[in-house]
Short mmCIF file of C-alpha atoms in Angstrom, two decimals:
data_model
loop_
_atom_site.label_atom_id
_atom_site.label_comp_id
_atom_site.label_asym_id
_atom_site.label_seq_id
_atom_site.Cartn_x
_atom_site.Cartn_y
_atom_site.Cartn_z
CA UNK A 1 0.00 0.00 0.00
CA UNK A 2 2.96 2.52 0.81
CA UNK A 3 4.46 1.80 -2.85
CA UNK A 4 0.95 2.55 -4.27
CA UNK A 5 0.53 5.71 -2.72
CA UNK A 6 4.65 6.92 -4.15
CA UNK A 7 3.73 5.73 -7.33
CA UNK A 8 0.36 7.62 -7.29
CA UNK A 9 2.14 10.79 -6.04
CA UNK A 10 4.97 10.87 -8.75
CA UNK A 11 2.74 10.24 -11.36
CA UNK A 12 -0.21 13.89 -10.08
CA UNK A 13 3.36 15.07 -9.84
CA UNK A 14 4.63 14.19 -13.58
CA UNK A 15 1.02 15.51 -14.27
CA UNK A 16 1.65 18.95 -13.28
CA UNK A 17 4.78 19.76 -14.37
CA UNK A 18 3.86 18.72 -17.57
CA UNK A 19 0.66 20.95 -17.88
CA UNK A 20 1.12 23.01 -20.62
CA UNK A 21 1.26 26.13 -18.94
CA UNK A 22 4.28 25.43 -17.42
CA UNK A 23 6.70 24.58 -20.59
CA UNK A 24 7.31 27.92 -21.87
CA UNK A 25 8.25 28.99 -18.01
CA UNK A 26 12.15 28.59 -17.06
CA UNK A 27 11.83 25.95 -13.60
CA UNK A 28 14.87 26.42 -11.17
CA UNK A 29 15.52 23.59 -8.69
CA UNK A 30 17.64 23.62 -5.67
CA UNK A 31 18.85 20.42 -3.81
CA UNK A 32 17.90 19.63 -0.95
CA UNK A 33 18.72 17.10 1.79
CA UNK A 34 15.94 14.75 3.67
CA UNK A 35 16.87 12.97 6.50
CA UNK A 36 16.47 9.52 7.19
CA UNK A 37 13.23 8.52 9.29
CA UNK A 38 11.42 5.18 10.17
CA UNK A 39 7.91 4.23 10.02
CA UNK A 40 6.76 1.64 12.44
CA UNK A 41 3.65 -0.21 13.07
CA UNK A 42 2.51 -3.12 15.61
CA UNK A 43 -1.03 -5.02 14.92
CA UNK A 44 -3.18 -2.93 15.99
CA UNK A 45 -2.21 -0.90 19.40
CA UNK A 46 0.36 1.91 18.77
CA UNK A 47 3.29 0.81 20.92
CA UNK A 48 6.18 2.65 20.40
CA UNK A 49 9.05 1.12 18.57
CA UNK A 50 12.95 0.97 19.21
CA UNK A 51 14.12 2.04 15.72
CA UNK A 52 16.58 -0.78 15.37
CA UNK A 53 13.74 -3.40 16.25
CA UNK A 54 13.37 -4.98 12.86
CA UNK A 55 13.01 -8.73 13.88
CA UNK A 56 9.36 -8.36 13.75
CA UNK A 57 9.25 -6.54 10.27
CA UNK A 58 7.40 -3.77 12.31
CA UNK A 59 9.33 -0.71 11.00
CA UNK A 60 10.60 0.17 7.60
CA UNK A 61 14.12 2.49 7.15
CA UNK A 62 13.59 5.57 4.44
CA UNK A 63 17.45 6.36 3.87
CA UNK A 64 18.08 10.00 3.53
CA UNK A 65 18.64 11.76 -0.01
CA UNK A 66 18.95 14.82 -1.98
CA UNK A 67 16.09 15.85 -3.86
CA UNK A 68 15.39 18.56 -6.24
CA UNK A 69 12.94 21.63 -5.13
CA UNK A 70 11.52 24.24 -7.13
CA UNK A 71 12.69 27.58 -6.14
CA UNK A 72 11.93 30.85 -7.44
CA UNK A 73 14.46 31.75 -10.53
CA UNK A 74 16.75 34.31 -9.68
CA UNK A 75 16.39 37.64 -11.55
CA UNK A 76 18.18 37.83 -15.13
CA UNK A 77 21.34 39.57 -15.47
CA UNK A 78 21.39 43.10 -16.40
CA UNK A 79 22.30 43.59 -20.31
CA UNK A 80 25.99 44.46 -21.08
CA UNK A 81 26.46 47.87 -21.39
CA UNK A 82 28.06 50.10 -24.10
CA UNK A 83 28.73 53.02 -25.48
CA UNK A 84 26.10 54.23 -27.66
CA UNK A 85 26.88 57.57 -30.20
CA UNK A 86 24.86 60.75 -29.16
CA UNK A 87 23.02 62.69 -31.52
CA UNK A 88 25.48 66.28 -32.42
CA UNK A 89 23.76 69.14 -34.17
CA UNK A 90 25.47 72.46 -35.09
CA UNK A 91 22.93 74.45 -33.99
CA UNK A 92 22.55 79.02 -33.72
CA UNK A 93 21.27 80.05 -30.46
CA UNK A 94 20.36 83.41 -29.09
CA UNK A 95 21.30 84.29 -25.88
CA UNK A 96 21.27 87.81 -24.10
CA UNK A 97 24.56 89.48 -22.89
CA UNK A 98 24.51 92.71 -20.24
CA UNK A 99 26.28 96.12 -21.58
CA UNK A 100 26.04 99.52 -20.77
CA UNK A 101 23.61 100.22 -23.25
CA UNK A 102 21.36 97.66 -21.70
CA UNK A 103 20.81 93.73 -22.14
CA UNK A 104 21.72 92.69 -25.80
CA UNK A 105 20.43 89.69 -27.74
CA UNK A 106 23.10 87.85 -29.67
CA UNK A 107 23.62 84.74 -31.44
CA UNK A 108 26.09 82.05 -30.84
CA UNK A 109 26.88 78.64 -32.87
CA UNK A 110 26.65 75.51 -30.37
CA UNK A 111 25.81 72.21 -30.47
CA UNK A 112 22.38 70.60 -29.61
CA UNK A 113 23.32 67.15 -27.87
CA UNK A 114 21.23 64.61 -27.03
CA UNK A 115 20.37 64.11 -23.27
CA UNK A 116 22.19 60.78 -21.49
CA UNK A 117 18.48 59.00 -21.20
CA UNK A 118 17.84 60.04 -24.21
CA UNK A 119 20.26 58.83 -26.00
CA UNK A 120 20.02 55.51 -24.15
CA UNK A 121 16.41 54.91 -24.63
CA UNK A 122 16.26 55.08 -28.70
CA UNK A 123 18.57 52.32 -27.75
CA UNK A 124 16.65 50.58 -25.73
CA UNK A 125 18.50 50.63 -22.89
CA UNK A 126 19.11 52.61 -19.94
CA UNK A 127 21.41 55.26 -18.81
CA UNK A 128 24.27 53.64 -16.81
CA UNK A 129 27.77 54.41 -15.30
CA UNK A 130 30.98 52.61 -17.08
CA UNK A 131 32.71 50.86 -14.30
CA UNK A 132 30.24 52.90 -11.39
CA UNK A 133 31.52 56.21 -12.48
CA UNK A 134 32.14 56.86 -16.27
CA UNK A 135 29.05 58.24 -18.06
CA UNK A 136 30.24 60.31 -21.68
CA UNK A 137 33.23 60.46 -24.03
CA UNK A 138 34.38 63.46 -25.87
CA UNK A 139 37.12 63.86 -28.16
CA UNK A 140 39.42 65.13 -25.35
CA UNK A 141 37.38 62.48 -22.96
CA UNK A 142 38.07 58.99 -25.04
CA UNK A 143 37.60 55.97 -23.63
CA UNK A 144 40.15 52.96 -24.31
CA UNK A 145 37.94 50.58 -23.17
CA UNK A 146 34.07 48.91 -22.93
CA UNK A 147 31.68 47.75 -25.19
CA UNK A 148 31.83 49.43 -28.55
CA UNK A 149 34.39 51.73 -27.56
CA UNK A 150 35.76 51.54 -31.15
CA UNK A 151 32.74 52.86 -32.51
CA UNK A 152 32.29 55.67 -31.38
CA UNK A 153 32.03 58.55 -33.78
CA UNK A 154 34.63 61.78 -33.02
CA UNK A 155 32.65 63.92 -35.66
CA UNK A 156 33.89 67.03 -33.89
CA UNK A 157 37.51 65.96 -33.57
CA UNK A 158 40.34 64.54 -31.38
CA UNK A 159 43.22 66.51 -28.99
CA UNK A 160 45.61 65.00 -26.74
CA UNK A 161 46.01 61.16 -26.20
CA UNK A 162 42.80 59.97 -24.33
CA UNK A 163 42.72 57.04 -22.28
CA UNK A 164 39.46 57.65 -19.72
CA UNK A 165 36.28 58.74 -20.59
CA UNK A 166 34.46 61.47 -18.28
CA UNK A 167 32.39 61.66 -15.53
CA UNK A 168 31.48 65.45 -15.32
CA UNK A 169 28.60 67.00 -17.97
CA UNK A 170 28.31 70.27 -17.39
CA UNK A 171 25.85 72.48 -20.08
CA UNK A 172 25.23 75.63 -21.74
CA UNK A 173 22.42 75.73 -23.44
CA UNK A 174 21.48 72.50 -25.41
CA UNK A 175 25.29 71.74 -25.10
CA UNK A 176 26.89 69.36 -23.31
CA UNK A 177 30.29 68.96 -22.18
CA UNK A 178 32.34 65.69 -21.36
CA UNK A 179 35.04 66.38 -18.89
CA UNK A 180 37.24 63.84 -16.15
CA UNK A 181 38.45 65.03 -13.01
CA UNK A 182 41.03 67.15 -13.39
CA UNK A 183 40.87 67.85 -16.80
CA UNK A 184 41.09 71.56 -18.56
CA UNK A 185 37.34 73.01 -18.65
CA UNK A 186 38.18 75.23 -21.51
CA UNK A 187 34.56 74.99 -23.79
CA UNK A 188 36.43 73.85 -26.80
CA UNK A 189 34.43 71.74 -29.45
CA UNK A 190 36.58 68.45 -28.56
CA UNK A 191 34.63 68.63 -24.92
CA UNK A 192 31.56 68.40 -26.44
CA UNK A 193 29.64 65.05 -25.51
CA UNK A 194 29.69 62.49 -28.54
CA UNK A 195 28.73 59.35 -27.00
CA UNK A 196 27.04 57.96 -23.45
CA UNK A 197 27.69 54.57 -21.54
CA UNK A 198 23.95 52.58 -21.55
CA UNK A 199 22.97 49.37 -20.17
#
């Protein structure tokens, strides 16, 4: 009667993992230990046992074993982030300057950069940090290193050797500069942001 009842369980239990419902959804299993333990019976009046009494084929001995559990899946890892081109437009913006006359409109040439989320989303991805603190390359600001760092497009020029990328954006306007610590603020069109680290 006990092997009936096994057999009956593993085969609901076949039956539901098997449901269809359930075969397009990843299953994660752990193992898991079960320790030994003894059943014991006596005809009719339930007198306790010794649990090495076997001479009157009163008790039966389940050995302990591993067996597999479902557990919940652990989240998926993050996508591998990159460096993703930014969208650079010469753009003519007006802007108004003090004098003695009084305030003065003028004009300036810039460039219109694309924000960091920005940029990241039409890639479908997510603004992110390039080892925790690395966000932007410029051409003064050129990273040597990550995920498509070869592609990424110096369409306002290169100066000095590179080697990091930047971590400080600050703006004027629609621009956007790419500077690391320590490095020479000095507006130039090589500090302008051309590309963003995504994930």
């Amino acid at each position: 009667m006990f092997s009936t009842k096994k057999i009956s369980i593993a085969v609901l239990f076949a039956s539901v993992i098997s449901f269809p419902s359930f075969a397009a959804s990843p299953v994660c299993t752990e193992k898991q230990w079960v320790p030994e333990k003894f059943t014991c019976k006596s005809g009719g009046a339930n007198t306790l046992q010794t649990f090495d009494d076997f001479t009157a084929g009163s008790c039966t001995r389940t050995p302990g074993e591993y067996i597999d559990v479902v557990v919940a899946c652990p989240p998926p890892p993050p996508p591998e982030g990159r460096w993703v081109n930014a969208t650079v437009d010469k753009v003519t913006e007006t802007y108004t300057q003090p004098s003695k006359d009084g305030p003065r409109t003028m004009t300036r040439t810039t460039y219109k950069v694309s924000t960091h989320a920005a940029t990241c989303q039409a890639a479908g991805l997510k603004a992110a940090k390039f080892k925790d603190q690395y966000v932007c390359a410029s051409g003064e600001a050129r990273p040597y290193e990550g995920k498509d760092y070869g592609s990424i497009n110096y369409k306002l020029g290169k100066w000095g050797g590179g080697g990091w990328a930047g971590n400080l954006t600050p703006t004027s306007g629609s621009r956007i500069n790419c500077y690391g610590s320590g490095q020479k603020q000095d507006n130039d069109a090589t500090d302008v942001v051309v590309a963003w680290f995504c994930q």
